[in-house]
PDB file of C-alpha atoms and ligand atoms in Angstrom:
ATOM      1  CA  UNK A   1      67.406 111.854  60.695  1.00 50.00           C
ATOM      2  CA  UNK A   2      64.250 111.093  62.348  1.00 56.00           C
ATOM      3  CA  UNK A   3      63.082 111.761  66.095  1.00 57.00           C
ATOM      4  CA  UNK A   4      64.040 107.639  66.504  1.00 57.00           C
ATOM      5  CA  UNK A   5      67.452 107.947  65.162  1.00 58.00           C
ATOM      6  CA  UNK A   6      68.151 111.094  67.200  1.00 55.00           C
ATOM      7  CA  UNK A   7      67.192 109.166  70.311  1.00 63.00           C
ATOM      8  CA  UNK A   8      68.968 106.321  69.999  1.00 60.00           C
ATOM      9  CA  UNK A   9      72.076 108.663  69.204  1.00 62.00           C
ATOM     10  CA  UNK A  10      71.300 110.170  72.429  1.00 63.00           C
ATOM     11  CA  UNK A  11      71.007 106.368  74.474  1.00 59.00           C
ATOM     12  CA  UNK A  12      74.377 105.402  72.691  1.00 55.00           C
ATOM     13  CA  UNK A  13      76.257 108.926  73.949  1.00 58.00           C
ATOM     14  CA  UNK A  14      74.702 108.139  77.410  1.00 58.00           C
ATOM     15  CA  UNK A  15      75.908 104.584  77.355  1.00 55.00           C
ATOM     16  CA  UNK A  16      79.715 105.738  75.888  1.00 54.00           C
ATOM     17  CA  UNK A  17      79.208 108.018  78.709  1.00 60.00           C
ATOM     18  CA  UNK A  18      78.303 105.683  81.354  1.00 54.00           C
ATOM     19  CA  UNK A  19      81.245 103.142  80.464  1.00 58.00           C
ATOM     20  CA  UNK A  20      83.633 106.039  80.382  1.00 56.00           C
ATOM     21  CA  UNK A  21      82.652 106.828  83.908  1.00 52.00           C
ATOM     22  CA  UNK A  22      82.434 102.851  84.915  1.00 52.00           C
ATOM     23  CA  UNK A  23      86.308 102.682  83.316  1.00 53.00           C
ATOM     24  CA  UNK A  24      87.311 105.636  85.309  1.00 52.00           C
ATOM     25  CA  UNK A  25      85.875 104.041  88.404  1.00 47.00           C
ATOM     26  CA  UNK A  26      87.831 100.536  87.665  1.00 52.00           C
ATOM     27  CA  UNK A  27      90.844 102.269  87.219  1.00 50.00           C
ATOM     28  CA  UNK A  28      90.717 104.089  90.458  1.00 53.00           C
ATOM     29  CA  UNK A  29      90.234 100.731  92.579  1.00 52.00           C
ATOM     30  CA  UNK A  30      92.605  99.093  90.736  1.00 50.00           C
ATOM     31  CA  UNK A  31      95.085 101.904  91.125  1.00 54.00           C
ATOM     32  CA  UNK A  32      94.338 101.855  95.115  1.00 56.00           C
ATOM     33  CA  UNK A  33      94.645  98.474  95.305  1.00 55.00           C
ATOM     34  CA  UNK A  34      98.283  98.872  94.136  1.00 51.00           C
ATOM     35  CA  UNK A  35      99.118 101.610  96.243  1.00 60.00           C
ATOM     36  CA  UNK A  36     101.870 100.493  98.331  1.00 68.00           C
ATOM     37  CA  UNK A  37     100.277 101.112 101.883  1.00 82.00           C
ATOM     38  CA  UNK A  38     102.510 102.618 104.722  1.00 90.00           C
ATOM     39  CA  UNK A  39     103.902 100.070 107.074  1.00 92.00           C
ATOM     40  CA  UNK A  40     102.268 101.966 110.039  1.00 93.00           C
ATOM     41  CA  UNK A  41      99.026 102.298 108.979  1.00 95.00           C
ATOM     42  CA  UNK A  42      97.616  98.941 110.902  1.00 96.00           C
ATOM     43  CA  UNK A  43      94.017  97.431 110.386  1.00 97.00           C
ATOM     44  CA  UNK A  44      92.142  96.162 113.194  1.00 98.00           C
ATOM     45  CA  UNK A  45      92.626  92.742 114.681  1.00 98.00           C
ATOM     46  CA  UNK A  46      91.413  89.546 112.721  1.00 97.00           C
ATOM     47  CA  UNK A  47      91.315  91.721 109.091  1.00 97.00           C
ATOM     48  CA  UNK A  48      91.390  89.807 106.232  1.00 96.00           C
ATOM     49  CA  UNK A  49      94.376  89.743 104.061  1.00 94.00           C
ATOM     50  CA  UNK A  50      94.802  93.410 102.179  1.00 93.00           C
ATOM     51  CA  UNK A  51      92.619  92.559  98.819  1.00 93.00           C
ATOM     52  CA  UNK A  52      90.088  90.401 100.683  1.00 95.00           C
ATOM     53  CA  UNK A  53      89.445  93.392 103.315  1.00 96.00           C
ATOM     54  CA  UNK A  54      89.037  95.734 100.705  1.00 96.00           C
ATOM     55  CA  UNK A  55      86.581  93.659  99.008  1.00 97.00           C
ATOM     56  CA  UNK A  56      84.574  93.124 102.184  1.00 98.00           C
ATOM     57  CA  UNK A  57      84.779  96.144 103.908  1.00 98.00           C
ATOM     58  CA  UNK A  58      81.653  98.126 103.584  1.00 98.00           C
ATOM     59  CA  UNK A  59      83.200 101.194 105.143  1.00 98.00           C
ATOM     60  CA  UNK A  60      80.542 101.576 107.409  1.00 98.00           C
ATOM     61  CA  UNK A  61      82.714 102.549 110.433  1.00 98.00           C
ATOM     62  CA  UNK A  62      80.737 100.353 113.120  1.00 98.00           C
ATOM     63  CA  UNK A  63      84.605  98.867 113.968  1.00 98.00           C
ATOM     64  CA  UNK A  64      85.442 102.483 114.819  1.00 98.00           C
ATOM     65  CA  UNK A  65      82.595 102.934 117.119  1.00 98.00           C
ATOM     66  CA  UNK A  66      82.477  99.723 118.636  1.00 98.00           C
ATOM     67  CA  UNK A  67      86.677 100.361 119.937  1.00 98.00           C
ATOM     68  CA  UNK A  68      86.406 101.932 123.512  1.00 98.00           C
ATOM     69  CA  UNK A  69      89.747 103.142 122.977  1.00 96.00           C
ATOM     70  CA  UNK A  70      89.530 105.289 120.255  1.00 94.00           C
ATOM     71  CA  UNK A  71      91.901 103.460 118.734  1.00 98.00           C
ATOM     72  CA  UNK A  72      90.685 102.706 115.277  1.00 98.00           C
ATOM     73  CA  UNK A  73      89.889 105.692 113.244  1.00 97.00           C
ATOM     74  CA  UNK A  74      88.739 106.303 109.224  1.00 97.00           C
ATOM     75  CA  UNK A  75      90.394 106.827 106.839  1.00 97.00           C
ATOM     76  CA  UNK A  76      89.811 110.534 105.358  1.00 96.00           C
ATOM     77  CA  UNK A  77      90.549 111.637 101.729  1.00 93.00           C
ATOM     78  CA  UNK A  78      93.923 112.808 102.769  1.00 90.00           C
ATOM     79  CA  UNK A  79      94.779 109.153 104.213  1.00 89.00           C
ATOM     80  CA  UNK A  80      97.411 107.371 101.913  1.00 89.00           C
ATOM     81  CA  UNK A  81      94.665 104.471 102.540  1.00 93.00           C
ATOM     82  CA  UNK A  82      91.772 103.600 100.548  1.00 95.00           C
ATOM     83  CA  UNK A  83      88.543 105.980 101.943  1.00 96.00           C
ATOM     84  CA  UNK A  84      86.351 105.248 104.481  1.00 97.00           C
ATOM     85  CA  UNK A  85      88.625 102.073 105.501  1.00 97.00           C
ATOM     86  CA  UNK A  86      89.512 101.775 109.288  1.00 98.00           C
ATOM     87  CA  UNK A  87      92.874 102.274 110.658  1.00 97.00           C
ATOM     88  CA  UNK A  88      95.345 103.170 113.506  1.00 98.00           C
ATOM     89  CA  UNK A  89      98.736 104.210 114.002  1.00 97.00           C
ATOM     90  CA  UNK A  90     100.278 102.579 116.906  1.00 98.00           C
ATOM     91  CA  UNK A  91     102.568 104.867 117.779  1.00 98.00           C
ATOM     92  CA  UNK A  92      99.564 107.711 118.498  1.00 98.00           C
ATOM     93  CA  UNK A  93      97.601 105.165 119.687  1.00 98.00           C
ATOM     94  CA  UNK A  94      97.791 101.159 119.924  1.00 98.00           C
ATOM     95  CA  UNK A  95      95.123  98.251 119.861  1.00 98.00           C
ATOM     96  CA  UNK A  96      94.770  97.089 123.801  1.00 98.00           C
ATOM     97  CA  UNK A  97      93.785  93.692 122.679  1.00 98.00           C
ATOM     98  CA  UNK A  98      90.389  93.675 124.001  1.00 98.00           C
ATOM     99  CA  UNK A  99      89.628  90.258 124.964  1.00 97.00           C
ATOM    100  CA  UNK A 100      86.034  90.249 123.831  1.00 98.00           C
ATOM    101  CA  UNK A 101      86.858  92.079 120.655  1.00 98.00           C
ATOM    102  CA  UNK A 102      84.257  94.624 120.278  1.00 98.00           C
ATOM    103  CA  UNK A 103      85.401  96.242 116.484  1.00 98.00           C
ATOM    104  CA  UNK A 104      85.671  92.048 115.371  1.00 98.00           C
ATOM    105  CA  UNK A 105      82.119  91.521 116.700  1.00 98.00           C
ATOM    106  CA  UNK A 106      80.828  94.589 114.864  1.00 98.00           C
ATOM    107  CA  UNK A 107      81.840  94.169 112.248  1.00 98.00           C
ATOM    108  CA  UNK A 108      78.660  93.022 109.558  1.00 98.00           C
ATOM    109  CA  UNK A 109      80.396  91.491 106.625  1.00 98.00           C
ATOM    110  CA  UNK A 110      83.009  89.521 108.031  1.00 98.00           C
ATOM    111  CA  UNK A 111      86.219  91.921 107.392  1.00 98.00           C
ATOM    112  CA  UNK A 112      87.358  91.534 110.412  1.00 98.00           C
ATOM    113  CA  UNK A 113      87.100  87.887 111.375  1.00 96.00           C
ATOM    114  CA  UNK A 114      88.536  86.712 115.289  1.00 97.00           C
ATOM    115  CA  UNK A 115      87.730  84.837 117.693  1.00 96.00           C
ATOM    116  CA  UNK A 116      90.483  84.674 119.882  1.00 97.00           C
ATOM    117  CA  UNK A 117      92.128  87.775 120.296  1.00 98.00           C
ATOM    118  CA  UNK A 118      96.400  86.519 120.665  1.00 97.00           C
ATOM    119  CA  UNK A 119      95.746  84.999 117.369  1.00 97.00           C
ATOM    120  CA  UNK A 120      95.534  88.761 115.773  1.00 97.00           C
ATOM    121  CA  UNK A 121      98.287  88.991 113.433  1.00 96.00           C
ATOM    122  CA  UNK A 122      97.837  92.911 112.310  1.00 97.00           C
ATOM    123  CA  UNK A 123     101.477  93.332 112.373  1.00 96.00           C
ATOM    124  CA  UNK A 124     104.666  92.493 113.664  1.00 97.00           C
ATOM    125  CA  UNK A 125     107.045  94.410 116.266  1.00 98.00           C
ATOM    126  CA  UNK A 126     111.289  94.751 115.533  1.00 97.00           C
ATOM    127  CA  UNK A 127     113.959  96.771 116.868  1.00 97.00           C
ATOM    128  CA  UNK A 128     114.243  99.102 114.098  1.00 97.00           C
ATOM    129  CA  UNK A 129     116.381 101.394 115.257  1.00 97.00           C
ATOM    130  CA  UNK A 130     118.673  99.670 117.850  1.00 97.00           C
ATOM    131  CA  UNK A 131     121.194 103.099 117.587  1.00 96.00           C
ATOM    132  CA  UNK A 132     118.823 105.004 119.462  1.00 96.00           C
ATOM    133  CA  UNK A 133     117.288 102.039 121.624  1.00 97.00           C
ATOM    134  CA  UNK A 134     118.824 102.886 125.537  1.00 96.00           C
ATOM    135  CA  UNK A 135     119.440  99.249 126.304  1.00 96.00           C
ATOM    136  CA  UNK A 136     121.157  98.284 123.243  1.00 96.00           C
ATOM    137  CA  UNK A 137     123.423 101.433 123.130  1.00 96.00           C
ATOM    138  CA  UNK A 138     123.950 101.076 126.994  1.00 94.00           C
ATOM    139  CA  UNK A 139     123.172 104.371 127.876  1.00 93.00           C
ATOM    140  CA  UNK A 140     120.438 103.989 130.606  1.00 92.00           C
ATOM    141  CA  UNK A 141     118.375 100.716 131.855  1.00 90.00           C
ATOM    142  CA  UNK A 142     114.822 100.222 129.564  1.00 95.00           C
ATOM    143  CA  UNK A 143     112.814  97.693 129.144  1.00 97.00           C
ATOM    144  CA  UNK A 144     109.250  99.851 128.901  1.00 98.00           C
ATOM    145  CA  UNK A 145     108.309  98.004 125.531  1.00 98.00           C
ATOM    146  CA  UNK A 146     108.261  94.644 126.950  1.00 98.00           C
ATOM    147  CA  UNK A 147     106.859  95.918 130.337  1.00 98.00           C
ATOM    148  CA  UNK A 148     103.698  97.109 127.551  1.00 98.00           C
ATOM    149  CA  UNK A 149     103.329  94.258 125.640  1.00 98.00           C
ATOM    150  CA  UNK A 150     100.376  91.899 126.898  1.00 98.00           C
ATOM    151  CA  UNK A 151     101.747  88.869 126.153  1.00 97.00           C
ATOM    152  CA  UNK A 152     105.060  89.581 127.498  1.00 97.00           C
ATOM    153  CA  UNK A 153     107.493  86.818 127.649  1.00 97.00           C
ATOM    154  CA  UNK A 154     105.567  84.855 124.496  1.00 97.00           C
ATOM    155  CA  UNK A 155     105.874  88.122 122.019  1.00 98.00           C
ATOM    156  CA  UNK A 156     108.985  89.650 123.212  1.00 98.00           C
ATOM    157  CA  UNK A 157     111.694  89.178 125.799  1.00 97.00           C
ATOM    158  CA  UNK A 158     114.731  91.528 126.644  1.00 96.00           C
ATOM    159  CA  UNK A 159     118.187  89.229 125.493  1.00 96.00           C
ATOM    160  CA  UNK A 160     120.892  89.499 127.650  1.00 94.00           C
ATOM    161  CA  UNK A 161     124.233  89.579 126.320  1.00 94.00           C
ATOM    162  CA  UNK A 162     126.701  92.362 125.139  1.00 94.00           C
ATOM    163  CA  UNK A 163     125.028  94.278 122.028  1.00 94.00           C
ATOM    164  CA  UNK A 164     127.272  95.641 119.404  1.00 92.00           C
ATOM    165  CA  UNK A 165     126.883  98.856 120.535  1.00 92.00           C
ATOM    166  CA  UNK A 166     127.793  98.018 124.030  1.00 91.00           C
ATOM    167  CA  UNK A 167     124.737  97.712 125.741  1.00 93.00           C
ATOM    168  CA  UNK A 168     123.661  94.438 128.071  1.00 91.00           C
ATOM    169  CA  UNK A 169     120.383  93.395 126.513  1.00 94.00           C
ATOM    170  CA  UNK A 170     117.773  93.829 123.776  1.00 95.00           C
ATOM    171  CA  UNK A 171     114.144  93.499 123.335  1.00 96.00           C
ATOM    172  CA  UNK A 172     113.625  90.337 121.248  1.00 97.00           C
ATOM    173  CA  UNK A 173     109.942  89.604 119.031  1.00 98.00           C
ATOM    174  CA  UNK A 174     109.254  86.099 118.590  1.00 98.00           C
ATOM    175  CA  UNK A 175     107.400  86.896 115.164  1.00 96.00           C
ATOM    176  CA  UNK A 176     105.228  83.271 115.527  1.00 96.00           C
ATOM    177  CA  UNK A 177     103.478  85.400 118.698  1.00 97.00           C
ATOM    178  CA  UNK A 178     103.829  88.816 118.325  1.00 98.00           C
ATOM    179  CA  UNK A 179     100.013  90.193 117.346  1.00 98.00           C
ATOM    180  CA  UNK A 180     101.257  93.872 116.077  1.00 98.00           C
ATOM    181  CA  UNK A 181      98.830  95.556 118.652  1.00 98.00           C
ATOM    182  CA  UNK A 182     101.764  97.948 118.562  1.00 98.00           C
ATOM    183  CA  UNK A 183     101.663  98.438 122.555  1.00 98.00           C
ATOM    184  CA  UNK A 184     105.256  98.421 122.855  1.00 98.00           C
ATOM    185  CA  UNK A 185     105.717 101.476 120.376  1.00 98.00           C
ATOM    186  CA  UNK A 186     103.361 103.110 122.291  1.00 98.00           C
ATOM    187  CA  UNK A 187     105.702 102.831 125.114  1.00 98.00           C
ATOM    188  CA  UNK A 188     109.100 103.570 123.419  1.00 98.00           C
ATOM    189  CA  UNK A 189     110.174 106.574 125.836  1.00 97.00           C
ATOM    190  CA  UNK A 190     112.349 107.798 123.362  1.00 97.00           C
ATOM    191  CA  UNK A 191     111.327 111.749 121.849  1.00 97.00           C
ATOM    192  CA  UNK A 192     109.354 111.209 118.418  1.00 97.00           C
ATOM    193  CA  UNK A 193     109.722 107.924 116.448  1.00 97.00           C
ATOM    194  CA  UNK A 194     110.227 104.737 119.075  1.00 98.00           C
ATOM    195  CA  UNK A 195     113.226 102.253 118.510  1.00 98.00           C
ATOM    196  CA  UNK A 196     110.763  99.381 118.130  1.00 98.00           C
ATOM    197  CA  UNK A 197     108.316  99.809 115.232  1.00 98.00           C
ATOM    198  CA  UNK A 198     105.271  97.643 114.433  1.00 97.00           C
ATOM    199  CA  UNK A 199     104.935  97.332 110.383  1.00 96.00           C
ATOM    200  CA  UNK A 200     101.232  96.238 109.760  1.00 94.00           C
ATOM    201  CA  UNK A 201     100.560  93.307 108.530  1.00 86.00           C
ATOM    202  CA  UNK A 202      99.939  93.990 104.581  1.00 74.00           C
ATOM    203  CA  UNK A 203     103.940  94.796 104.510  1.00 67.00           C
ATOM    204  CA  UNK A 204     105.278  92.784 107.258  1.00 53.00           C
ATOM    205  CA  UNK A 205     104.418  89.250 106.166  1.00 47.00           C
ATOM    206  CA  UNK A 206     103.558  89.722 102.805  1.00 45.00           C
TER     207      UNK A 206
HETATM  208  S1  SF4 B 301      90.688  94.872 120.092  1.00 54.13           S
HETATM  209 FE1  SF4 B 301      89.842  96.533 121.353  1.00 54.13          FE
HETATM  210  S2  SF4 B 301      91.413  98.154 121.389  1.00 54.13           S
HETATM  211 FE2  SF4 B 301      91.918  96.755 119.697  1.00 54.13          FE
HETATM  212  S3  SF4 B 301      90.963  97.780 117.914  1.00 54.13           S
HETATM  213 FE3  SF4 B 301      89.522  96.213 118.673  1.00 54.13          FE
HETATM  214  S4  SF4 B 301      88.158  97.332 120.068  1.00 54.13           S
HETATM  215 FE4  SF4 B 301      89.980  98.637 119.722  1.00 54.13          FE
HETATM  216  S1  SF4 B 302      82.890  97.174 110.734  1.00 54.13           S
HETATM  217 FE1  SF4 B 302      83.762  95.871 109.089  1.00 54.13          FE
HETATM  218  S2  SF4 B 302      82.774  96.599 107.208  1.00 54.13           S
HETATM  219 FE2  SF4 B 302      82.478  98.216 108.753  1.00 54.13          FE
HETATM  220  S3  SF4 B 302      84.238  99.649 108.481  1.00 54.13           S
HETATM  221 FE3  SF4 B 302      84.842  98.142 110.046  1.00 54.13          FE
HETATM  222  S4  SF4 B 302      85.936  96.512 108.904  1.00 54.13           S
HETATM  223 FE4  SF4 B 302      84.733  97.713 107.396  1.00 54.13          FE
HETATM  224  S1  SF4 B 303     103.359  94.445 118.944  1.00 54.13           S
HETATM  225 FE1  SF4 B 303     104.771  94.626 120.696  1.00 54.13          FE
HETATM  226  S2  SF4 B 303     103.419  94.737 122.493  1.00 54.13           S
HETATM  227 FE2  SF4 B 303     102.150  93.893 120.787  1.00 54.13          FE
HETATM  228  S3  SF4 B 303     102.376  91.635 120.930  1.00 54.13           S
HETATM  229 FE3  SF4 B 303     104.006  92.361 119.525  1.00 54.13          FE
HETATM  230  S4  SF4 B 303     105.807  92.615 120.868  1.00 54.13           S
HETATM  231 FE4  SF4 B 303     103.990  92.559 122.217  1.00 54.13          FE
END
């Protein structure tokens, strides 16, 4: 075989090789597109829907340093979230609903897209665990999540009435107001997880 044929031997290996590597890379996004994401992993306020955001998220981080509340972090190669997108777990620490939006306005490529901040939808609030909540079991007077909650009175409101566990009243979300900042999580006094739980967005309203 001449020098000719060996080099375009060699360009056709390097191509096969290149695709391979293209493939491989296709099959990752594809397969961390599908990855179920936790429920309390929340995106910032005004994100796009799940598949959009990952399209148009450049992971340059500018959200992140635009948040004066070190709220929103990035995530790392351990994150059960795609690399280098931003995040925050309400529980550690929830969005305070700026009103001027800094990480929105930061943001170059129109991921995050707001321009009024109570019409943020990055997750909804519920009583998940009502057993351990103080005012619906009864055993001592709470209402710290809706004192938290911003919009108090729109988002959530504590029900009177008997609970079936005895207590006199409940919080309550109104799901057409809640915004998911995740404030009243925050504020569960209970030890570890809180009664009320925010599930972001991508798996509470899909
Ligand atoms: S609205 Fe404010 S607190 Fe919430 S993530 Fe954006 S910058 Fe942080
Ligand atoms: S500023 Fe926008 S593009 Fe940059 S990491 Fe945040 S969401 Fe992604
Ligand atoms: S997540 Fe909680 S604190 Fe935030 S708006 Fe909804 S009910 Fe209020």
């Amino acid at each position: 075989m001449g020098r000719r044929g060996i080099s375009r031997r060699k360009a056709l290996t390097s191509a096969l090789a290149l695709g391979g590597v293209t493939a491989a890379l296709a099959v990752q996004v594809v397969a961390e597109r599908r990855r179920a994401l936790p429920a309390d992993r929340m995106r910032p306020p005004g994100a796009l829907r799940e598949g959009d955001f990952l399209d148009a998220c450049v992971r340059c981080g500018l959200c992140v340093r635009a948040c004066p509340f070190d709220t929103l972090h990035l995530a790392g190669l351990d994150a059960p979230l795609p690399v280098g997108t931003p995040f925050f777990v309400a529980r550690a620490t929830p969005c305070y609903m700026c009103e001027d939006i800094p990480c929105a306005a930061a943001c170059p490529t129109g991921a995050l897209a707001l321009a009024d901040i109570g019409a943020a939808r990055m997750g909804l609030a519920r009583l998940s665990a009502p057993e351990r909540c103080f005012s619906y079991t009864g055993v001592a007077y709470c209402d710290s999540c809706f004192q938290a909650c911003p919009i108090k009175g729109r988002a959530i409101r504590m029900q009177h009435g008997r609970t079936p566990r005895g207590g006199s009243f409940q919080p309550v979300v109104d799901a057409s107001a809640c915004t998911g900042c995740g404030k009243c999580e925050n504020a569960c006094i209970l030890e570890g997880d809180a009664a009320i739980t925010v599930a972001a967005n991508h798996a509470a309203r899909r």
